[in-house]
Structure formats: structure tokens, C-alpha cells
Amino acid sequence: MSAPAVEVTEHTNRRGGGRLGRKALRGAPIASFPTLVRQIPTYQMVPDEAVELIHLESLSILEEVGCEFRDDEAIAMWKAAGADVSETRVRIDRALLMELVSKVPPEFTLNARNPQRSVRVGGTNSIFVPMYGAPYVRDLDNNRRYGTLADLNNFHKLAYMAPALHSSSSIICEPMEIAVPKRHLHIIHSALKHSDKPFMGIVTSRERAEDTMAMAGIVFGEDFVRDNPVLVSITNCNSPLVWDATMLDAMKVYARHNQPLILAPFALCGASTSASAVGAVAQVNAEALAGVAFTQLLRPGSPQIYGQFMVTVDMKTGAPMGGTPEAAQMMYVMGALARKYRLPWRTSGFHVGSKLNDAQAGYEANMLMHAAILSGANYIWHSAGWLEAGLTCGYSKFATDCEQLVGWYKYAGGLPFDDFKEAMAAIREVGPQGHFLGTQHTLDHFQSAFFIPSIMDFNSFEQWKAEGAKDHDTRGREKARNMLADYEEPKLDEGIADGLKDLIALREEKLPDSVS
């Protein structure tokens, strides 16, 4: 078993170097980890018999209760496929369902505009993706306020700078000052301009999805994006058991372009599902499978991602909770189902309920990321920035999450034995009562042997106090500032950059300034 072929240490913006050091760093290529290939076993929380029971109950839900598809074209397609359709209710025979689901490839390549940043999704591969959809930010001065386009630009820059993030997402925060009908153009432009990693699409209308594909076509070439995955988009089933017209419109655009969608019910367990972890999984699995199957009516063999977003509801207040044990347990079962179906699958990593980047956020995040890694998730979303049940993206949280991802990357990469003989030789060299600091083995391996964070503080109390007695949240904001100071844009070709600007200008002329 070998470790990932990359040095997983966290060196950027250490105390040394200062301004000149940062200037020198700007001339170096931005570090980026390749796809994480997990070298540790997956953990199955329940026996195969329990997985099969949930699977069969999910099939029964779709056969007996059915799922709403609130779109005329979708209904016509299900009828043509042989499903039992009554108005917008679709009951899907299990043989038909599983035949469609089986058409999804178990792995695919997600292409970046910089081919060196392309990643694999599915199998034993995992990628980390930052959060999506926050109306608020907790800024560099620790104020909570509405997000702006400048904030979105900054988060895309941070995603580009973070070696363990494999994607720039898209709507990390909402640029609230831009009119909603035009907002999507600036979101996608920011993702494409400020990072050369894979990104995510817009799903709030068919027209906006088409604009996203047009912009991708300018960057990658229209012929390329017709068949090759360059972005991932999220479509949420409205639990319980409703795929609405907006989500179905987005599915049609992206699936027909061979672009992967995350088919993920948004479940508040105890409110939009029964108050049962296993009951919730059975329902969510049915919803996700119905969505996956529909994509194969649109384009058989198109790559897709089986997904879930499942958090429990605080039964005292009705508020969604983040890193609870039940959320982790449900993740393990969804992972087992994904392996049964041989589907790439998405979950979330650091989606916490805490309002601040505090101890609660750390406890919640650790509970969830452990489950995401050990359950074998392929697309680990909401892995940087998430606060307050997704309402807020925090600069400090983003930076500290990115540092933790470096550690998780190393954890999931397995325990290397490559230097075991040399380590044993060092013991014989030093003998009793010596130390290893000056041995050749230590000199050769000190930078890569252990995770070396730059935000977490392991100094003595006296040293910590002398350096300002800063808490983790404060150090995270400082890290984010330094990363932004070091940022250099991965330039687009001039013709491509102009093409994007021209498309945005043309579309803005035609789009209204407000939602009617």
C-alpha cells in the first residue's frame, strides 16, 4: 500500500518569508492534489441483509406510491418507457427502474480547463468540493452580512489556491447586489475566470442552464462539451417524492449534453421524511433512484451521481441540524446502497449547524467527514466554508476547512510502508538514548512524514501568548487574507475571455432586471 504521489503538508503562508517570501511564491505554480484514490477500506455499518431490505422497500415505494414528475415532457417520456402514469404520478416497475439505473457508468472523468486539474469521479476515487448557495458571508472582519460578487470572486480564488479542493463549485455565496435574472452569468464567469479547476452549473431555470452550457462551450469548445463532462450540477428532489419542473428542466439540458447531475433529495429527516433514520434512507433512496433513472431516458449512458442531503430536524425547534450521529449513520447506509448499484455517489463533508467557526463546528465537521471518507463517498461536497446550516459561508471556516482537507487527504490515502526499511535502519543507527533529528532518514522525510498544519497552533502557552493569543477563528481569517494576497489569476486565452464578456453583455441586454 502506498501513499498518494503528492507531498501532503501545509506550507503556504507559514510565519516565515513575509512579503518577499509571498512574492517568490507567486512565481511558483499553484499546488493541486490529484484525485484522491482511497487506500483504506470502506466501512459498512449494517449487514448486507439490511441493505437489501432497504433496497427492496425503496423499489416498493416507487411501484406502489410512485413519485411525482411535474413536467409534461417528463410524463410523456415515462409513458413511452412503459411506466404506470396517472396525471403527474409515476409508478415505476422495479425491472424498468433497475434497467435504467444500470446504464450509468460507475466512473467518469470530470474535465477542467487546465487538464492537469481534471479528476476522476466514482470507484475508489474521492474529490472535495467547496460549499454552495449561501446568501450570507462571515467576512474577514468577522461580520455576518449579505454576500457580494467581490466575495464570490474571493471564494473562487481561495478554492483555486487550496491544494486539496478539486473543484471551485459555483454559487459559493450569492452575489446579492446582482439582479437574480442576470446573476447566474456572473457566478459562472467568476468560476471560470478565477480558477482553472472543474466547476458546477446553474439549475434554477432551463434558460440559465443553457447559458451555463454556452459559457462552457466558449471555454472548452462546443463540440467538446456536447459529449465530455466539464461541470457537475445539483438537482434536488423535493422530499417527499416530488421532482419539480425546475429541476427537470435543468436535468434535460445537462443530461442531454452528457454533463453529470447530482440526483439528490433534500431531506430534513423528521419533517420531510419519517422520524426514523432507516425509514428516511428508504425514502431518499427511492427519490434518488427515480431521478437517476429519468436521466437515462434523456441520454442513456450519460454519467450521473447518486446523491443525498440528509440532516435531522431539531424536534424542539424544527431547525435543521448538522453533524449529528444519525446524519453520519445514514451516510454509511447510502454508501452501501451506492456500491450495490455501482453508482458514483455524493454526500457532504463539513455541513455544520454552528454559526461560528468554533468548537461546535469542529465537532460536527469531524463527525461528518469521517463518515464521508469511511463510507466511500466520491463527490464530497460542502467541504469548505459552510456555516449556519448553509446560510453563511465563512472566510475563516473556508481556510481552516481547506487545511483540514489536507489532513483528510493523507488519512484516506492510507499508511505508507515505502520507507519502512530506512526507518528501521535509523533505529539501529541511533540506538538507545539518542535522537533522530539529525539522521539521514529524518532529513529526507521530515517535510512529508507527518501532517504539518499552519493554522492549528501547537506552540507552548507562552509562545502562543507572545504571538497575540489568537484563537483558531482569528488565525483562519489571517490565513484567508494571506491566501488572497498571494493569488495570481490563471489567465484565460484572450479570445475566450472576450467571448465570455460578449456573451454576458448580449444576454444581459435581453434579460430583465427583476423576477416578474
PDB file of N, CA and C in Angstrom, residues 33-97:
ATOM      1  N   PHE A  33      -3.650  18.874  -5.548  1.00  0.00           N
ATOM      2  CA  PHE A  33      -3.580  17.431  -5.375  1.00  0.00           C
ATOM      3  C   PHE A  33      -4.372  16.735  -6.483  1.00  0.00           C
ATOM      4  N   PRO A  34      -3.887  15.604  -6.946  1.00  0.00           N
ATOM      5  CA  PRO A  34      -4.680  14.823  -7.904  1.00  0.00           C
ATOM      6  C   PRO A  34      -5.892  14.211  -7.209  1.00  0.00           C
ATOM      7  N   THR A  35      -6.745  13.572  -7.995  1.00  0.00           N
ATOM      8  CA  THR A  35      -7.875  12.839  -7.421  1.00  0.00           C
ATOM      9  C   THR A  35      -7.394  11.992  -6.245  1.00  0.00           C
ATOM     10  N   LEU A  36      -8.114  12.053  -5.145  1.00  0.00           N
ATOM     11  CA  LEU A  36      -7.803  11.198  -4.007  1.00  0.00           C
ATOM     12  C   LEU A  36      -8.262   9.776  -4.318  1.00  0.00           C
ATOM     13  N   VAL A  37      -7.316   8.860  -4.353  1.00  0.00           N
ATOM     14  CA  VAL A  37      -7.646   7.442  -4.504  1.00  0.00           C
ATOM     15  C   VAL A  37      -7.561   6.825  -3.115  1.00  0.00           C
ATOM     16  N   ARG A  38      -8.710   6.441  -2.576  1.00  0.00           N
ATOM     17  CA  ARG A  38      -8.750   5.948  -1.200  1.00  0.00           C
ATOM     18  C   ARG A  38      -8.008   4.613  -1.082  1.00  0.00           C
ATOM     19  N   GLN A  39      -7.115   4.532  -0.105  1.00  0.00           N
ATOM     20  CA  GLN A  39      -6.335   3.321   0.138  1.00  0.00           C
ATOM     21  C   GLN A  39      -6.711   2.687   1.476  1.00  0.00           C
ATOM     22  N   ILE A  40      -7.889   3.042   1.975  1.00  0.00           N
ATOM     23  CA  ILE A  40      -8.368   2.460   3.223  1.00  0.00           C
ATOM     24  C   ILE A  40      -9.701   1.773   2.945  1.00  0.00           C
ATOM     25  N   PRO A  41     -10.064   0.788   3.747  1.00  0.00           N
ATOM     26  CA  PRO A  41     -11.327   0.069   3.493  1.00  0.00           C
ATOM     27  C   PRO A  41     -12.536   0.974   3.722  1.00  0.00           C
ATOM     28  N   THR A  42     -13.608   0.690   2.999  1.00  0.00           N
ATOM     29  CA  THR A  42     -14.892   1.320   3.322  1.00  0.00           C
ATOM     30  C   THR A  42     -15.491   0.589   4.524  1.00  0.00           C
ATOM     31  N   TYR A  43     -16.317   1.311   5.244  1.00  0.00           N
ATOM     32  CA  TYR A  43     -16.952   0.739   6.438  1.00  0.00           C
ATOM     33  C   TYR A  43     -18.440   0.597   6.175  1.00  0.00           C
ATOM     34  N   GLN A  44     -18.967  -0.592   6.369  1.00  0.00           N
ATOM     35  CA  GLN A  44     -20.404  -0.833   6.210  1.00  0.00           C
ATOM     36  C   GLN A  44     -21.021  -1.001   7.586  1.00  0.00           C
ATOM     37  N   MET A  45     -21.909  -0.094   7.934  1.00  0.00           N
ATOM     38  CA  MET A  45     -22.455  -0.056   9.284  1.00  0.00           C
ATOM     39  C   MET A  45     -23.490  -1.145   9.538  1.00  0.00           C
ATOM     40  N   VAL A  46     -24.205  -1.552   8.494  1.00  0.00           N
ATOM     41  CA  VAL A  46     -25.255  -2.561   8.647  1.00  0.00           C
ATOM     42  C   VAL A  46     -24.936  -3.751   7.751  1.00  0.00           C
ATOM     43  N   PRO A  47     -25.462  -4.959   8.052  1.00  0.00           N
ATOM     44  CA  PRO A  47     -25.158  -6.122   7.222  1.00  0.00           C
ATOM     45  C   PRO A  47     -25.818  -6.032   5.851  1.00  0.00           C
ATOM     46  N   ASP A  48     -25.353  -6.873   4.937  1.00  0.00           N
ATOM     47  CA  ASP A  48     -25.897  -6.887   3.578  1.00  0.00           C
ATOM     48  C   ASP A  48     -27.403  -7.099   3.580  1.00  0.00           C
ATOM     49  N   GLU A  49     -27.898  -7.895   4.528  1.00  0.00           N
ATOM     50  CA  GLU A  49     -29.337  -8.168   4.580  1.00  0.00           C
ATOM     51  C   GLU A  49     -30.138  -6.893   4.835  1.00  0.00           C
ATOM     52  N   ALA A  50     -29.582  -6.002   5.657  1.00  0.00           N
ATOM     53  CA  ALA A  50     -30.271  -4.737   5.943  1.00  0.00           C
ATOM     54  C   ALA A  50     -30.250  -3.819   4.723  1.00  0.00           C
ATOM     55  N   VAL A  51     -29.115  -3.812   4.003  1.00  0.00           N
ATOM     56  CA  VAL A  51     -29.033  -3.017   2.770  1.00  0.00           C
ATOM     57  C   VAL A  51     -30.061  -3.519   1.759  1.00  0.00           C
ATOM     58  N   GLU A  52     -30.170  -4.841   1.638  1.00  0.00           N
ATOM     59  CA  GLU A  52     -31.133  -5.421   0.693  1.00  0.00           C
ATOM     60  C   GLU A  52     -32.564  -5.092   1.108  1.00  0.00           C
ATOM     61  N   LEU A  53     -32.852  -5.114   2.400  1.00  0.00           N
ATOM     62  CA  LEU A  53     -34.193  -4.769   2.882  1.00  0.00           C
ATOM     63  C   LEU A  53     -34.556  -3.344   2.483  1.00  0.00           C
ATOM     64  N   ILE A  54     -33.645  -2.408   2.714  1.00  0.00           N
ATOM     65  CA  ILE A  54     -33.922  -1.013   2.351  1.00  0.00           C
ATOM     66  C   ILE A  54     -34.095  -0.883   0.839  1.00  0.00           C
ATOM     67  N   HIS A  55     -33.231  -1.546   0.078  1.00  0.00           N
ATOM     68  CA  HIS A  55     -33.335  -1.528  -1.382  1.00  0.00           C
ATOM     69  C   HIS A  55     -34.725  -1.995  -1.834  1.00  0.00           C
ATOM     70  N   LEU A  56     -35.183  -3.115  -1.309  1.00  0.00           N
ATOM     71  CA  LEU A  56     -36.478  -3.658  -1.726  1.00  0.00           C
ATOM     72  C   LEU A  56     -37.634  -2.748  -1.319  1.00  0.00           C
ATOM     73  N   GLU A  57     -37.526  -2.146  -0.146  1.00  0.00           N
ATOM     74  CA  GLU A  57     -38.580  -1.211   0.287  1.00  0.00           C
ATOM     75  C   GLU A  57     -38.609   0.030  -0.607  1.00  0.00           C
ATOM     76  N   SER A  58     -37.444   0.481  -1.042  1.00  0.00           N
ATOM     77  CA  SER A  58     -37.393   1.632  -1.954  1.00  0.00           C
ATOM     78  C   SER A  58     -38.076   1.298  -3.275  1.00  0.00           C
ATOM     79  N   LEU A  59     -37.820   0.107  -3.790  1.00  0.00           N
ATOM     80  CA  LEU A  59     -38.484  -0.307  -5.027  1.00  0.00           C
ATOM     81  C   LEU A  59     -39.995  -0.375  -4.837  1.00  0.00           C
ATOM     82  N   SER A  60     -40.421  -0.860  -3.693  1.00  0.00           N
ATOM     83  CA  SER A  60     -41.861  -0.933  -3.412  1.00  0.00           C
ATOM     84  C   SER A  60     -42.481   0.461  -3.340  1.00  0.00           C
ATOM     85  N   ILE A  61     -41.761   1.407  -2.763  1.00  0.00           N
ATOM     86  CA  ILE A  61     -42.271   2.787  -2.708  1.00  0.00           C
ATOM     87  C   ILE A  61     -42.543   3.299  -4.116  1.00  0.00           C
ATOM     88  N   LEU A  62     -41.603   3.071  -5.024  1.00  0.00           N
ATOM     89  CA  LEU A  62     -41.757   3.591  -6.387  1.00  0.00           C
ATOM     90  C   LEU A  62     -42.824   2.837  -7.168  1.00  0.00           C
ATOM     91  N   GLU A  63     -43.021   1.562  -6.861  1.00  0.00           N
ATOM     92  CA  GLU A  63     -44.062   0.792  -7.542  1.00  0.00           C
ATOM     93  C   GLU A  63     -45.449   1.100  -6.988  1.00  0.00           C
ATOM     94  N   GLU A  64     -45.564   1.237  -5.676  1.00  0.00           N
ATOM     95  CA  GLU A  64     -46.883   1.329  -5.037  1.00  0.00           C
ATOM     96  C   GLU A  64     -47.332   2.773  -4.793  1.00  0.00           C
ATOM     97  N   VAL A  65     -46.421   3.605  -4.293  1.00  0.00           N
ATOM     98  CA  VAL A  65     -46.756   5.007  -4.007  1.00  0.00           C
ATOM     99  C   VAL A  65     -46.476   5.862  -5.229  1.00  0.00           C
ATOM    100  N   GLY A  66     -45.311   5.649  -5.840  1.00  0.00           N
ATOM    101  CA  GLY A  66     -44.913   6.422  -7.003  1.00  0.00           C
ATOM    102  C   GLY A  66     -44.237   7.721  -6.625  1.00  0.00           C
ATOM    103  N   CYS A  67     -43.787   8.422  -7.647  1.00  0.00           N
ATOM    104  CA  CYS A  67     -43.066   9.692  -7.475  1.00  0.00           C
ATOM    105  C   CYS A  67     -43.656  10.701  -8.448  1.00  0.00           C
ATOM    106  N   GLU A  68     -43.815  11.925  -7.996  1.00  0.00           N
ATOM    107  CA  GLU A  68     -44.338  12.984  -8.859  1.00  0.00           C
ATOM    108  C   GLU A  68     -43.236  13.500  -9.791  1.00  0.00           C
ATOM    109  N   PHE A  69     -43.570  13.604 -11.087  1.00  0.00           N
ATOM    110  CA  PHE A  69     -42.713  14.280 -12.072  1.00  0.00           C
ATOM    111  C   PHE A  69     -43.563  15.386 -12.681  1.00  0.00           C
ATOM    112  N   ARG A  70     -43.378  16.607 -12.204  1.00  0.00           N
ATOM    113  CA  ARG A  70     -44.295  17.692 -12.547  1.00  0.00           C
ATOM    114  C   ARG A  70     -43.816  18.452 -13.791  1.00  0.00           C
ATOM    115  N   ASP A  71     -43.870  17.722 -14.910  1.00  0.00           N
ATOM    116  CA  ASP A  71     -43.395  18.285 -16.176  1.00  0.00           C
ATOM    117  C   ASP A  71     -43.993  17.438 -17.292  1.00  0.00           C
ATOM    118  N   ASP A  72     -44.611  18.079 -18.273  1.00  0.00           N
ATOM    119  CA  ASP A  72     -45.331  17.350 -19.324  1.00  0.00           C
ATOM    120  C   ASP A  72     -44.399  16.474 -20.151  1.00  0.00           C
ATOM    121  N   GLU A  73     -43.242  16.995 -20.503  1.00  0.00           N
ATOM    122  CA  GLU A  73     -42.314  16.206 -21.318  1.00  0.00           C
ATOM    123  C   GLU A  73     -41.818  14.984 -20.550  1.00  0.00           C
ATOM    124  N   ALA A  74     -41.537  15.158 -19.265  1.00  0.00           N
ATOM    125  CA  ALA A  74     -41.089  14.029 -18.450  1.00  0.00           C
ATOM    126  C   ALA A  74     -42.171  12.961 -18.365  1.00  0.00           C
ATOM    127  N   ILE A  75     -43.403  13.394 -18.185  1.00  0.00           N
ATOM    128  CA  ILE A  75     -44.518  12.442 -18.104  1.00  0.00           C
ATOM    129  C   ILE A  75     -44.645  11.667 -19.414  1.00  0.00           C
ATOM    130  N   ALA A  76     -44.522  12.358 -20.542  1.00  0.00           N
ATOM    131  CA  ALA A  76     -44.612  11.693 -21.838  1.00  0.00           C
ATOM    132  C   ALA A  76     -43.491  10.669 -22.006  1.00  0.00           C
ATOM    133  N   MET A  77     -42.312  11.007 -21.529  1.00  0.00           N
ATOM    134  CA  MET A  77     -41.177  10.093 -21.654  1.00  0.00           C
ATOM    135  C   MET A  77     -41.370   8.862 -20.783  1.00  0.00           C
ATOM    136  N   TRP A  78     -41.904   9.040 -19.578  1.00  0.00           N
ATOM    137  CA  TRP A  78     -42.163   7.889 -18.711  1.00  0.00           C
ATOM    138  C   TRP A  78     -43.249   6.993 -19.316  1.00  0.00           C
ATOM    139  N   LYS A  79     -44.269   7.592 -19.886  1.00  0.00           N
ATOM    140  CA  LYS A  79     -45.309   6.785 -20.540  1.00  0.00           C
ATOM    141  C   LYS A  79     -44.707   5.955 -21.666  1.00  0.00           C
ATOM    142  N   ALA A  80     -43.885   6.599 -22.480  1.00  0.00           N
ATOM    143  CA  ALA A  80     -43.273   5.902 -23.610  1.00  0.00           C
ATOM    144  C   ALA A  80     -42.360   4.767 -23.145  1.00  0.00           C
ATOM    145  N   ALA A  81     -41.770   4.935 -21.954  1.00  0.00           N
ATOM    146  CA  ALA A  81     -40.872   3.907 -21.417  1.00  0.00           C
ATOM    147  C   ALA A  81     -41.627   2.744 -20.794  1.00  0.00           C
ATOM    148  N   GLY A  82     -42.947   2.904 -20.570  1.00  0.00           N
ATOM    149  CA  GLY A  82     -43.738   1.816 -20.026  1.00  0.00           C
ATOM    150  C   GLY A  82     -44.082   1.944 -18.563  1.00  0.00           C
ATOM    151  N   ALA A  83     -43.826   3.106 -17.955  1.00  0.00           N
ATOM    152  CA  ALA A  83     -44.187   3.300 -16.548  1.00  0.00           C
ATOM    153  C   ALA A  83     -45.695   3.491 -16.418  1.00  0.00           C
ATOM    154  N   ASP A  84     -46.217   3.281 -15.234  1.00  0.00           N
ATOM    155  CA  ASP A  84     -47.630   3.481 -14.922  1.00  0.00           C
ATOM    156  C   ASP A  84     -47.809   4.945 -14.517  1.00  0.00           C
ATOM    157  N   VAL A  85     -48.470   5.720 -15.381  1.00  0.00           N
ATOM    158  CA  VAL A  85     -48.563   7.169 -15.175  1.00  0.00           C
ATOM    159  C   VAL A  85     -50.015   7.565 -14.937  1.00  0.00           C
ATOM    160  N   SER A  86     -50.260   8.322 -13.890  1.00  0.00           N
ATOM    161  CA  SER A  86     -51.575   8.885 -13.614  1.00  0.00           C
ATOM    162  C   SER A  86     -51.391  10.362 -13.321  1.00  0.00           C
ATOM    163  N   GLU A  87     -51.796  11.213 -14.274  1.00  0.00           N
ATOM    164  CA  GLU A  87     -51.541  12.652 -14.204  1.00  0.00           C
ATOM    165  C   GLU A  87     -50.033  12.874 -14.041  1.00  0.00           C
ATOM    166  N   THR A  88     -49.584  13.402 -12.891  1.00  0.00           N
ATOM    167  CA  THR A  88     -48.134  13.606 -12.716  1.00  0.00           C
ATOM    168  C   THR A  88     -47.496  12.544 -11.834  1.00  0.00           C
ATOM    169  N   ARG A  89     -48.272  11.574 -11.389  1.00  0.00           N
ATOM    170  CA  ARG A  89     -47.748  10.496 -10.540  1.00  0.00           C
ATOM    171  C   ARG A  89     -47.212   9.376 -11.430  1.00  0.00           C
ATOM    172  N   VAL A  90     -45.957   9.012 -11.196  1.00  0.00           N
ATOM    173  CA  VAL A  90     -45.311   7.957 -11.981  1.00  0.00           C
ATOM    174  C   VAL A  90     -44.973   6.796 -11.051  1.00  0.00           C
ATOM    175  N   ARG A  91     -45.508   5.631 -11.376  1.00  0.00           N
ATOM    176  CA  ARG A  91     -45.164   4.405 -10.664  1.00  0.00           C
ATOM    177  C   ARG A  91     -44.268   3.579 -11.575  1.00  0.00           C
ATOM    178  N   ILE A  92     -43.094   3.239 -11.066  1.00  0.00           N
ATOM    179  CA  ILE A  92     -42.059   2.647 -11.913  1.00  0.00           C
ATOM    180  C   ILE A  92     -41.841   1.194 -11.505  1.00  0.00           C
ATOM    181  N   ASP A  93     -42.038   0.315 -12.452  1.00  0.00           N
ATOM    182  CA  ASP A  93     -41.768  -1.104 -12.222  1.00  0.00           C
ATOM    183  C   ASP A  93     -40.289  -1.292 -11.885  1.00  0.00           C
ATOM    184  N   ARG A  94     -40.005  -2.173 -10.934  1.00  0.00           N
ATOM    185  CA  ARG A  94     -38.628  -2.317 -10.467  1.00  0.00           C
ATOM    186  C   ARG A  94     -37.685  -2.803 -11.559  1.00  0.00           C
ATOM    187  N   ALA A  95     -38.167  -3.640 -12.470  1.00  0.00           N
ATOM    188  CA  ALA A  95     -37.294  -4.102 -13.547  1.00  0.00           C
ATOM    189  C   ALA A  95     -36.908  -2.936 -14.466  1.00  0.00           C
ATOM    190  N   LEU A  96     -37.889  -2.097 -14.807  1.00  0.00           N
ATOM    191  CA  LEU A  96     -37.609  -0.919 -15.624  1.00  0.00           C
ATOM    192  C   LEU A  96     -36.652   0.024 -14.904  1.00  0.00           C
ATOM    193  N   LEU A  97     -36.918   0.263 -13.633  1.00  0.00           N
ATOM    194  CA  LEU A  97     -36.077   1.169 -12.845  1.00  0.00           C
ATOM    195  C   LEU A  97     -34.619   0.710 -12.853  1.00  0.00           C
TER     196      LEU A  97
END
